Short mmCIF file of C-alpha atoms in Angstrom, two decimals:
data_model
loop_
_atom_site.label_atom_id
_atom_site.label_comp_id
_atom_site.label_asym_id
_atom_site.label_seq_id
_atom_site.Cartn_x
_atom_site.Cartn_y
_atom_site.Cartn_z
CA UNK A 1 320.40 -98.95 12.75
CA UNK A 2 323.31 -96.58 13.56
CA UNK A 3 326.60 -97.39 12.44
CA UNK A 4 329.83 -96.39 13.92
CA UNK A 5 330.39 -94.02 11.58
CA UNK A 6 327.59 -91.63 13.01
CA UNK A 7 328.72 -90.93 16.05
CA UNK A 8 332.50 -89.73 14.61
CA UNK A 9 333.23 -86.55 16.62
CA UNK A 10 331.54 -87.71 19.72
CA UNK A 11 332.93 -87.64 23.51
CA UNK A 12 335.07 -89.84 24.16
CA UNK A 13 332.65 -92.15 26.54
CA UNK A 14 330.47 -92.41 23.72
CA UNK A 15 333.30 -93.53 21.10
CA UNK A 16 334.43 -96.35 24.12
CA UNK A 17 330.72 -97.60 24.09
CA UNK A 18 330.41 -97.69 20.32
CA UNK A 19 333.39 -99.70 20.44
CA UNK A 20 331.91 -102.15 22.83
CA UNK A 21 328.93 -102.65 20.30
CA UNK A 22 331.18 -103.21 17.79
CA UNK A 23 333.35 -105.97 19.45
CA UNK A 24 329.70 -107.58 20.75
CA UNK A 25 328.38 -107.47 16.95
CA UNK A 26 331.63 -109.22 15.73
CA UNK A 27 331.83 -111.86 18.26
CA UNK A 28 328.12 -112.67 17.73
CA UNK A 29 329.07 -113.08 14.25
CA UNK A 30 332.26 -114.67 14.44
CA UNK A 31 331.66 -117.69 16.95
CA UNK A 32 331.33 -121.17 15.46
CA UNK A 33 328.58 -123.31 17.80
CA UNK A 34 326.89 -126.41 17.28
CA UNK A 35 323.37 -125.70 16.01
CA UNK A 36 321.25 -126.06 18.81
CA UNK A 37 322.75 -122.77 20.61
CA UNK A 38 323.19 -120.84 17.30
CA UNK A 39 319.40 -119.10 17.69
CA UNK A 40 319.86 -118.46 21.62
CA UNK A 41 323.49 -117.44 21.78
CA UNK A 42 322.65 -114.87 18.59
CA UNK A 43 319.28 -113.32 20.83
CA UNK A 44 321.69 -112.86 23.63
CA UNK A 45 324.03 -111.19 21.37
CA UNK A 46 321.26 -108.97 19.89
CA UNK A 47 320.45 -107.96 23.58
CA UNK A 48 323.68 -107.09 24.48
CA UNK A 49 324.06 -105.12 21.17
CA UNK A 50 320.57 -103.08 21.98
CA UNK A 51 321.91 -102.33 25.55
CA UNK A 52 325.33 -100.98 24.77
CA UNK A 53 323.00 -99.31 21.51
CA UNK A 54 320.59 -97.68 24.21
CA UNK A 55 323.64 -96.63 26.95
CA UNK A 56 325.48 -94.59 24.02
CA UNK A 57 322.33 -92.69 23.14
CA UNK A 58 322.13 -92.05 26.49
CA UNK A 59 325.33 -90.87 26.75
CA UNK A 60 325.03 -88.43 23.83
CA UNK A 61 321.76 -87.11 25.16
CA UNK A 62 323.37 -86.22 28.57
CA UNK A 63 326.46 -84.59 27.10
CA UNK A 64 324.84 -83.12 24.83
CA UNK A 65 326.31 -81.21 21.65
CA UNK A 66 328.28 -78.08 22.06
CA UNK A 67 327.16 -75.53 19.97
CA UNK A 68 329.25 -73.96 17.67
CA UNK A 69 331.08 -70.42 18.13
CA UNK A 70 329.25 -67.48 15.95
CA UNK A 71 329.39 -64.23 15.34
CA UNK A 72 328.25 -61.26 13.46
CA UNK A 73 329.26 -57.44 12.86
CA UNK A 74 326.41 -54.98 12.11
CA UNK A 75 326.10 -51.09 12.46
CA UNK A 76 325.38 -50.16 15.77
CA UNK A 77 321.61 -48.61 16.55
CA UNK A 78 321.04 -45.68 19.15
CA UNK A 79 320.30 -47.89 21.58
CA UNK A 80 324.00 -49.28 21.52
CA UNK A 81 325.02 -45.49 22.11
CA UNK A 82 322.37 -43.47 23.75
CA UNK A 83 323.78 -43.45 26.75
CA UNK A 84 327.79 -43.54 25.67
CA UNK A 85 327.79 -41.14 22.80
CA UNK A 86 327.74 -37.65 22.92
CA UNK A 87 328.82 -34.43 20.05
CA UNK A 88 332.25 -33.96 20.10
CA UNK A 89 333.28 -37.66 20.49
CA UNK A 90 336.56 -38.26 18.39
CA UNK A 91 334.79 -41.00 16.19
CA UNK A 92 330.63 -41.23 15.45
CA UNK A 93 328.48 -43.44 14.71
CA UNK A 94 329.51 -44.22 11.14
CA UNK A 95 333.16 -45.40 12.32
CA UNK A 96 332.10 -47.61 14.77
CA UNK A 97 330.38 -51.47 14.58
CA UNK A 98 328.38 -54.01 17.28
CA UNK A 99 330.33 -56.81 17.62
CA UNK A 100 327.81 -59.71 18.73
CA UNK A 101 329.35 -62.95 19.78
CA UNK A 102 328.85 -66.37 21.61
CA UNK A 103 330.81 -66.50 24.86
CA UNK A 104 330.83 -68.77 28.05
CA UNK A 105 329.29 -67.80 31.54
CA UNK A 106 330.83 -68.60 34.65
CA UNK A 107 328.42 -71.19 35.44
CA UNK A 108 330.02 -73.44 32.37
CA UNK A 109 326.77 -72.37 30.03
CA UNK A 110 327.07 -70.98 26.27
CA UNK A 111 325.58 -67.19 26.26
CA UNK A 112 325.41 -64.25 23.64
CA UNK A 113 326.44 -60.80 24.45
CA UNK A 114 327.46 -57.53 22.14
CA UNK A 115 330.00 -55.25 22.43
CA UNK A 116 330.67 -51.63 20.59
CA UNK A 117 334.15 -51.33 18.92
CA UNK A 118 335.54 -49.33 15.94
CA UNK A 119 334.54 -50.60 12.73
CA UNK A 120 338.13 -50.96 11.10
CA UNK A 121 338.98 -53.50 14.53
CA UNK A 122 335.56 -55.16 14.60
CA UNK A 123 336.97 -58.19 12.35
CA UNK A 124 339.60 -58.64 15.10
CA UNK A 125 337.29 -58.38 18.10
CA UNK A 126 335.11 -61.35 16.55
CA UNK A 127 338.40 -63.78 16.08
CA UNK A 128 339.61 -62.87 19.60
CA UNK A 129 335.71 -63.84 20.87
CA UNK A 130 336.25 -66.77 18.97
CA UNK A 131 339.76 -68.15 20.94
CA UNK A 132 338.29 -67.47 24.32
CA UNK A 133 335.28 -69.75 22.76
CA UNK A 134 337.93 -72.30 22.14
CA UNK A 135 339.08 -71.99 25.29
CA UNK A 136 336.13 -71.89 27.12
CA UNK A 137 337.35 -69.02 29.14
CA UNK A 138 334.46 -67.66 31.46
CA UNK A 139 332.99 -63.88 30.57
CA UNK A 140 330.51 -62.75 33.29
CA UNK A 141 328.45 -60.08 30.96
CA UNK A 142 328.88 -58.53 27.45
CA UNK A 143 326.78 -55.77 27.18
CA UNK A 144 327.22 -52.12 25.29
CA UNK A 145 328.33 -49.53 27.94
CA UNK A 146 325.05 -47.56 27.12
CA UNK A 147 323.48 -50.35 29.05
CA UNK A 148 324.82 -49.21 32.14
CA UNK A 149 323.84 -45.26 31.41
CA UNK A 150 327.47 -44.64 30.33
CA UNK A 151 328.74 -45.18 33.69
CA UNK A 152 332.26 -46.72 33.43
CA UNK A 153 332.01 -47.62 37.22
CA UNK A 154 328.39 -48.79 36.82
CA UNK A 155 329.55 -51.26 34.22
CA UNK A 156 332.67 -52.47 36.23
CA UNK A 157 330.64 -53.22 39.01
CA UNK A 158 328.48 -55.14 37.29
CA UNK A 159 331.76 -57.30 36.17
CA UNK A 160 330.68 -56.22 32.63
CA UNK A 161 332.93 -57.15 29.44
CA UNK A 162 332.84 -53.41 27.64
CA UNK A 163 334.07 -51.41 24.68
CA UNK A 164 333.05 -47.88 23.30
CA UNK A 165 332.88 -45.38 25.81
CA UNK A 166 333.11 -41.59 24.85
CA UNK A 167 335.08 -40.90 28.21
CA UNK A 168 338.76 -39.53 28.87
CA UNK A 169 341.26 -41.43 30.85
CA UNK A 170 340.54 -40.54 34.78
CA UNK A 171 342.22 -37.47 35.97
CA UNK A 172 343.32 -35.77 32.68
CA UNK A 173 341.54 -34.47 29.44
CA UNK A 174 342.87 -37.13 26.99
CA UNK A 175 340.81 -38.67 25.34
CA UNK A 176 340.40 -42.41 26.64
CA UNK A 177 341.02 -45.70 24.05
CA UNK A 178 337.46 -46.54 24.82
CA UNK A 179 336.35 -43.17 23.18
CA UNK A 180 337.89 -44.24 19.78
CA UNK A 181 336.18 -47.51 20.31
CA UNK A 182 339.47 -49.75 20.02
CA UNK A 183 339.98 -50.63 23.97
CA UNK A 184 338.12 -53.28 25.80
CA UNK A 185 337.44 -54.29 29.51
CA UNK A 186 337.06 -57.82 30.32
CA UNK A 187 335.86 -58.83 33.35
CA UNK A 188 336.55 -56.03 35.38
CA UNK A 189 336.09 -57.51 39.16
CA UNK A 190 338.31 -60.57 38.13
CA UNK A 191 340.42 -57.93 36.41
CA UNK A 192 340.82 -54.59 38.61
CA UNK A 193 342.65 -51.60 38.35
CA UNK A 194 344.64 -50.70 41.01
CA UNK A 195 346.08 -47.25 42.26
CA UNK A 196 347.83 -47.39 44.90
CA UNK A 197 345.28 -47.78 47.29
CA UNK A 198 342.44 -47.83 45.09
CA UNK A 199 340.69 -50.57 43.64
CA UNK A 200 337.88 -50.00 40.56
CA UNK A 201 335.67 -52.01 41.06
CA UNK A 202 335.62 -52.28 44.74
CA UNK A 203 334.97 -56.33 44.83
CA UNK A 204 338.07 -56.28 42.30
CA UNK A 205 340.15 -56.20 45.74
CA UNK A 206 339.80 -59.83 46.54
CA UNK A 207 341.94 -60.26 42.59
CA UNK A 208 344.88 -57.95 43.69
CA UNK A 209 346.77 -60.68 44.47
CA UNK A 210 346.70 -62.19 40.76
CA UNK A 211 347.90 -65.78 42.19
CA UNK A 212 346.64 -68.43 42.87
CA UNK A 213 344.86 -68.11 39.73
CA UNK A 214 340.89 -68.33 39.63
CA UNK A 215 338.27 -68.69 36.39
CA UNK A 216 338.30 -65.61 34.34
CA UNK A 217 341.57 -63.27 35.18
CA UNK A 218 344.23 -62.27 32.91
CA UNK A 219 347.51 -63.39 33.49
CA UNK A 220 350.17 -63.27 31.46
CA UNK A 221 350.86 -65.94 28.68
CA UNK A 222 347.02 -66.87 30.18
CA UNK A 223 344.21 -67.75 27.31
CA UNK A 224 342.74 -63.86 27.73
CA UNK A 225 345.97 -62.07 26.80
CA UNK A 226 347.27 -64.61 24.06
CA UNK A 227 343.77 -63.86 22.79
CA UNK A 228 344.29 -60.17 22.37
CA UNK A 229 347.84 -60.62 21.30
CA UNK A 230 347.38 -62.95 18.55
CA UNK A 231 345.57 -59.86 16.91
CA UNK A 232 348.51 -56.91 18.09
CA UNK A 233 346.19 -55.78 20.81
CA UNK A 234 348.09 -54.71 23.83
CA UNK A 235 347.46 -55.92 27.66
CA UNK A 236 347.64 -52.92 30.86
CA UNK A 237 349.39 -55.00 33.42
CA UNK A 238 352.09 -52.31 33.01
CA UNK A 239 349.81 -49.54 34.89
CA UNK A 240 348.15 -52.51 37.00
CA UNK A 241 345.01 -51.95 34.75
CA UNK A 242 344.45 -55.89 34.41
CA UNK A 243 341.03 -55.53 32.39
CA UNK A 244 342.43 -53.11 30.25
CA UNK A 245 343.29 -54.27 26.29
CA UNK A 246 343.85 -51.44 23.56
CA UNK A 247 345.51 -51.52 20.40
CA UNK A 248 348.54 -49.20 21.66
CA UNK A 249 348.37 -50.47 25.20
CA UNK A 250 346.94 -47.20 26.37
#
């Protein structure tokens, strides 16, 4: 028989229910009757007990459990860089980690995605993963950069959640965040970058306006940017980069 006890920690529908079997149990046990209802009155009770039994089981099944947060640091493989490392790149292989994490989709189901970041950060990036886990705060893909052959605009597009990128910033010859492996782009259509009359990505132009606010933008004091600061990362708003987060804000 399941007691009470087991189902501590469940939703809160299921904790009502369990409460309803336990009022039914101690009533059953409880009333005073004259003998010759004693055996019928406890079957009814026993029925009522298995019902309410059967309708929080039911309840549990439906709900289901959510799985817990996890994540994991390893070195990162040339697959994770083939297509976003090159010679010359201002940190290799040896300084930088795969972050792989659990993460929500849009559609409200638990995924797991990786993400290349310098090793001495990598610690950080997991605990950051892990608030927006918390909060259930929607990612749309979390995949290496390399995935998308290195293409920063490939990966935007594709509303990807990126890190590492041997790449300078756009328009000069300084060396981008991304190349150091301490910058990361989250949700990048949700999250454009605008200049002046540009938008990257291109479907980014329907989050210009950042209000009302819709499932996976930053905004400030938001989940995503409390995430980032509770470890000294920096958010881009200031240059109207809204995916942008680096540990100098650049």
């Amino acid at each position: 028989m399941i007691s009470c006890c087991a189902l501590v920690g469940a939703p809160a529908s299921v904790a009502t229910l369990a409460g309803q079997v336990a009022t039914a149990r101690a009533a059953a046990n409880e009333a005073s009757t004259p003998a010759e209802y004693a055996e019928p009155m406890r079957i009814a009770a026993l029925l009522a007990f298995a019902a309410v039994l059967a309708a929080v089981l039911g309840v549990a099944t439906s709900q289901g459990a959510i799985p817990r947060f996890a994540g994991e640091i390893a070195p990162v493989t040339w697959n994770d860089l083939r297509h976003s490392y090159r010679a010359g790149c201002p940190v290799g292989p040896a300084q930088l980690r795969v972050v792989r994490v659990g993460y929500w989709g849009f559609d409200g189901r638990s995924r797991r995605g990786s993400i290349v970041v310098s090793r001495r950060v990598a610690a950080d990036v997991v605990e950051v993963f892990r608030k927006l886990w918390a909060a259930r705060f929607p990612i749309r893909r979390l995949q290496p950069v390399s995935v998308y052959r290195g293409s920063d605009d490939a990966s935007m597009e594709a509303d990807n959640t990126s890190g590492f990128n041997c790449r300078v910033i756009g328009g000069t010859s300084r060396w981008s965040m991304h190349a150091y492996g301490e910058a990361i782009d989250v949700n990048p259509v949700e999250n454009p970058y605008v200049q002046g009359s540009r938008v990257s990505p291109p479907a980014g132009r329907a989050y210009v306006d950042r209000y009302p606010y819709r499932p996976g933008m930053a905004l400030a004091d938001g989940v995503l940017v409390r995430a980032f600061a509770s470890v000294g990362w920096k958010w881009g708003d200031g240059y109207l980069d809204y995916q942008h987060f680096s540990t100098t804000g650049r």
